[in-house]
Protein backbone atom coordinates (compact mmCIF):
# COMPACT_ATOMS: atom_id res chain seq x y z
CA UNK A 1 0.00 0.00 0.00
CA UNK A 2 2.85 2.39 0.77
CA UNK A 3 4.10 2.03 -2.80
CA UNK A 4 0.60 2.42 -4.26
CA UNK A 5 0.61 -1.07 -5.77
CA UNK A 6 -2.26 -3.48 -6.28
CA UNK A 7 -2.36 -6.81 -4.45
CA UNK A 8 -1.11 -8.74 -7.47
CA UNK A 9 1.93 -6.56 -8.13
CA UNK A 10 5.36 -8.14 -8.07
CA UNK A 11 8.02 -6.60 -5.84
CA UNK A 12 11.66 -7.14 -5.00
CA UNK A 13 12.44 -7.40 -1.30
CA UNK A 14 16.05 -6.72 -0.45
CA UNK A 15 17.73 -7.13 2.94
CA UNK A 16 21.14 -5.74 3.77
CA UNK A 17 23.15 -6.05 6.96
CA UNK A 18 25.24 -2.90 7.40
CA UNK A 19 28.54 -3.20 9.22
CA UNK A 20 31.11 -0.80 10.61
CA UNK A 21 34.59 -2.11 11.43
CA UNK A 22 33.19 -5.63 11.01
CA UNK A 23 30.46 -5.06 13.60
CA UNK A 24 26.79 -5.24 12.53
CA UNK A 25 25.07 -1.90 13.10
CA UNK A 26 21.85 -2.00 11.08
CA UNK A 27 19.46 -4.14 9.09
CA UNK A 28 17.93 -2.46 6.06
CA UNK A 29 14.92 -3.98 4.28
CA UNK A 30 13.80 -2.37 1.02
CA UNK A 31 10.75 -3.11 -1.12
CA UNK A 32 10.66 -1.94 -4.78
CA UNK A 33 8.12 -2.66 -7.50
CA UNK A 34 9.46 -5.00 -10.19
CA UNK A 35 8.34 -2.28 -12.64
CA UNK A 36 11.34 -0.26 -11.46
CA UNK A 37 13.65 -3.16 -10.62
CA UNK A 38 12.84 -6.17 -12.85
CA UNK A 39 16.06 -8.00 -11.84
CA UNK A 40 16.99 -7.52 -8.19
CA UNK A 41 20.13 -9.60 -8.76
CA UNK A 42 21.44 -6.82 -11.02
CA UNK A 43 22.25 -4.64 -8.01
CA UNK A 44 26.02 -4.37 -7.69
CA UNK A 45 26.36 -1.32 -5.47
CA UNK A 46 23.63 0.87 -4.03
CA UNK A 47 19.93 0.46 -4.69
CA UNK A 48 19.59 4.15 -5.52
CA UNK A 49 22.45 3.98 -8.05
CA UNK A 50 20.78 1.01 -9.74
CA UNK A 51 17.47 2.90 -9.90
CA UNK A 52 19.24 6.01 -11.24
CA UNK A 53 21.00 3.95 -13.94
CA UNK A 54 17.56 2.59 -14.98
CA UNK A 55 16.17 6.17 -15.21
CA UNK A 56 14.09 5.80 -12.02
CA UNK A 57 16.09 8.21 -9.86
CA UNK A 58 14.42 9.12 -6.58
CA UNK A 59 14.40 12.89 -6.07
CA UNK A 60 13.07 13.10 -2.52
CA UNK A 61 12.26 10.90 0.46
CA UNK A 62 10.26 11.12 3.66
CA UNK A 63 11.71 9.32 6.66
CA UNK A 64 10.27 8.68 10.10
CA UNK A 65 12.62 7.86 12.97
CA UNK A 66 11.47 6.37 16.24
CA UNK A 67 12.85 4.51 19.22
CA UNK A 68 12.27 0.76 19.38
CA UNK A 69 13.18 -2.34 21.31
CA UNK A 70 14.96 -4.77 19.01
CA UNK A 71 13.28 -8.18 18.76
CA UNK A 72 14.38 -11.45 17.18
CA UNK A 73 15.49 -12.25 14.55
CA UNK A 74 16.92 -8.73 14.26
CA UNK A 75 18.51 -8.86 17.73
CA UNK A 76 20.41 -12.02 16.79
CA UNK A 77 21.56 -10.55 13.46
CA UNK A 78 22.77 -7.36 15.19
CA UNK A 79 24.41 -9.19 18.08
CA UNK A 80 22.32 -7.53 20.81
CA UNK A 81 20.04 -8.93 23.48
CA UNK A 82 16.32 -9.17 22.77
CA UNK A 83 14.68 -5.93 23.85
CA UNK A 84 17.84 -3.82 23.44
CA UNK A 85 17.30 -0.16 22.56
CA UNK A 86 17.38 0.70 18.88
CA UNK A 87 16.23 3.15 16.27
CA UNK A 88 13.61 2.31 13.67
CA UNK A 89 13.45 4.24 10.41
CA UNK A 90 10.78 4.02 7.73
CA UNK A 91 11.59 5.82 4.49
CA UNK A 92 9.59 6.25 1.29
CA UNK A 93 11.53 7.49 -1.75
CA UNK A 94 9.70 9.27 -4.57
CA UNK A 95 10.27 9.91 -8.28
CA UNK A 96 9.98 13.41 -9.75
CA UNK A 97 6.43 12.46 -10.83
CA UNK A 98 5.50 12.01 -7.16
CA UNK A 99 5.16 8.25 -7.44
CA UNK A 100 6.64 6.18 -4.60
CA UNK A 101 9.53 4.07 -5.88
CA UNK A 102 10.98 2.43 -2.74
CA UNK A 103 10.00 1.70 0.84
CA UNK A 104 12.81 1.00 3.30
CA UNK A 105 12.48 -0.11 6.91
CA UNK A 106 15.72 -0.15 8.91
CA UNK A 107 16.60 -1.16 12.46
CA UNK A 108 19.74 0.37 13.96
CA UNK A 109 21.57 -0.66 17.12
CA UNK A 110 21.03 2.05 19.73
CA UNK A 111 24.58 1.65 21.04
CA UNK A 112 26.41 1.85 17.73
CA UNK A 113 24.91 4.50 15.50
CA UNK A 114 23.64 8.05 15.42
CA UNK A 115 21.88 10.34 12.96
CA UNK A 116 22.95 13.80 11.89
CA UNK A 117 20.33 16.13 10.45
CA UNK A 118 20.94 19.42 8.69
CA UNK A 119 18.12 21.89 8.21
CA UNK A 120 18.31 24.69 5.65
CA UNK A 121 16.02 27.66 6.25
CA UNK A 122 15.46 29.67 3.07
CA UNK A 123 15.14 33.43 3.20
CA UNK A 124 11.63 34.71 2.57
C-alpha positions as semicolon CSV with decimal commas, in nm:
position;residue;x (nm);y (nm);z (nm)
1;X;0,000;0,000;0,000
2;X;0,285;0,239;0,077
3;X;0,410;0,203;-0,280
4;X;0,060;0,242;-0,426
5;X;0,061;-0,107;-0,577
6;X;-0,226;-0,348;-0,628
7;X;-0,236;-0,681;-0,445
8;X;-0,111;-0,874;-0,747
9;X;0,193;-0,656;-0,813
10;X;0,536;-0,814;-0,807
11;X;0,802;-0,660;-0,584
12;X;1,166;-0,714;-0,500
13;X;1,244;-0,740;-0,130
14;X;1,605;-0,672;-0,045
15;X;1,773;-0,713;0,294
16;X;2,114;-0,574;0,377
17;X;2,315;-0,605;0,696
18;X;2,524;-0,290;0,740
19;X;2,854;-0,320;0,922
20;X;3,111;-0,080;1,061
21;X;3,459;-0,211;1,143
22;X;3,319;-0,563;1,101
23;X;3,046;-0,506;1,360
24;X;2,679;-0,524;1,253
25;X;2,507;-0,190;1,310
26;X;2,185;-0,200;1,108
27;X;1,946;-0,414;0,909
28;X;1,793;-0,246;0,606
29;X;1,492;-0,398;0,428
30;X;1,380;-0,237;0,102
31;X;1,075;-0,311;-0,112
32;X;1,066;-0,194;-0,478
33;X;0,812;-0,266;-0,750
34;X;0,946;-0,500;-1,019
35;X;0,834;-0,228;-1,264
36;X;1,134;-0,026;-1,146
37;X;1,365;-0,316;-1,062
38;X;1,284;-0,617;-1,285
39;X;1,606;-0,800;-1,184
40;X;1,699;-0,752;-0,819
41;X;2,013;-0,960;-0,876
42;X;2,144;-0,682;-1,102
43;X;2,225;-0,464;-0,801
44;X;2,602;-0,437;-0,769
45;X;2,636;-0,132;-0,547
46;X;2,363;0,087;-0,403
47;X;1,993;0,046;-0,469
48;X;1,959;0,415;-0,552
49;X;2,245;0,398;-0,805
50;X;2,078;0,101;-0,974
51;X;1,747;0,290;-0,990
52;X;1,924;0,601;-1,124
53;X;2,100;0,395;-1,394
54;X;1,756;0,259;-1,498
55;X;1,617;0,617;-1,521
56;X;1,409;0,580;-1,202
57;X;1,609;0,821;-0,986
58;X;1,442;0,912;-0,658
59;X;1,440;1,289;-0,607
60;X;1,307;1,310;-0,252
61;X;1,226;1,090;0,046
62;X;1,026;1,112;0,366
63;X;1,171;0,932;0,666
64;X;1,027;0,868;1,010
65;X;1,262;0,786;1,297
66;X;1,147;0,637;1,624
67;X;1,285;0,451;1,922
68;X;1,227;0,076;1,938
69;X;1,318;-0,234;2,131
70;X;1,496;-0,477;1,901
71;X;1,328;-0,818;1,876
72;X;1,438;-1,145;1,718
73;X;1,549;-1,225;1,455
74;X;1,692;-0,873;1,426
75;X;1,851;-0,886;1,773
76;X;2,041;-1,202;1,679
77;X;2,156;-1,055;1,346
78;X;2,277;-0,736;1,519
79;X;2,441;-0,919;1,808
80;X;2,232;-0,753;2,081
81;X;2,004;-0,893;2,348
82;X;1,632;-0,917;2,277
83;X;1,468;-0,593;2,385
84;X;1,784;-0,382;2,344
85;X;1,730;-0,016;2,256
86;X;1,738;0,070;1,888
87;X;1,623;0,315;1,627
88;X;1,361;0,231;1,367
89;X;1,345;0,424;1,041
90;X;1,078;0,402;0,773
91;X;1,159;0,582;0,449
92;X;0,959;0,625;0,129
93;X;1,153;0,749;-0,175
94;X;0,970;0,927;-0,457
95;X;1,027;0,991;-0,828
96;X;0,998;1,341;-0,975
97;X;0,643;1,246;-1,083
98;X;0,550;1,201;-0,716
99;X;0,516;0,825;-0,744
100;X;0,664;0,618;-0,460
101;X;0,953;0,407;-0,588
102;X;1,098;0,243;-0,274
103;X;1,000;0,170;0,084
104;X;1,281;0,100;0,330
105;X;1,248;-0,011;0,691
106;X;1,572;-0,015;0,891
107;X;1,660;-0,116;1,246
108;X;1,974;0,037;1,396
109;X;2,157;-0,066;1,712
110;X;2,103;0,205;1,973
111;X;2,458;0,165;2,104
112;X;2,641;0,185;1,773
113;X;2,491;0,450;1,550
114;X;2,364;0,805;1,542
115;X;2,188;1,034;1,296
116;X;2,295;1,380;1,189
117;X;2,033;1,613;1,045
118;X;2,094;1,942;0,869
119;X;1,812;2,189;0,821
120;X;1,831;2,469;0,565
121;X;1,602;2,766;0,625
122;X;1,546;2,967;0,307
123;X;1,514;3,343;0,320
124;X;1,163;3,471;0,257
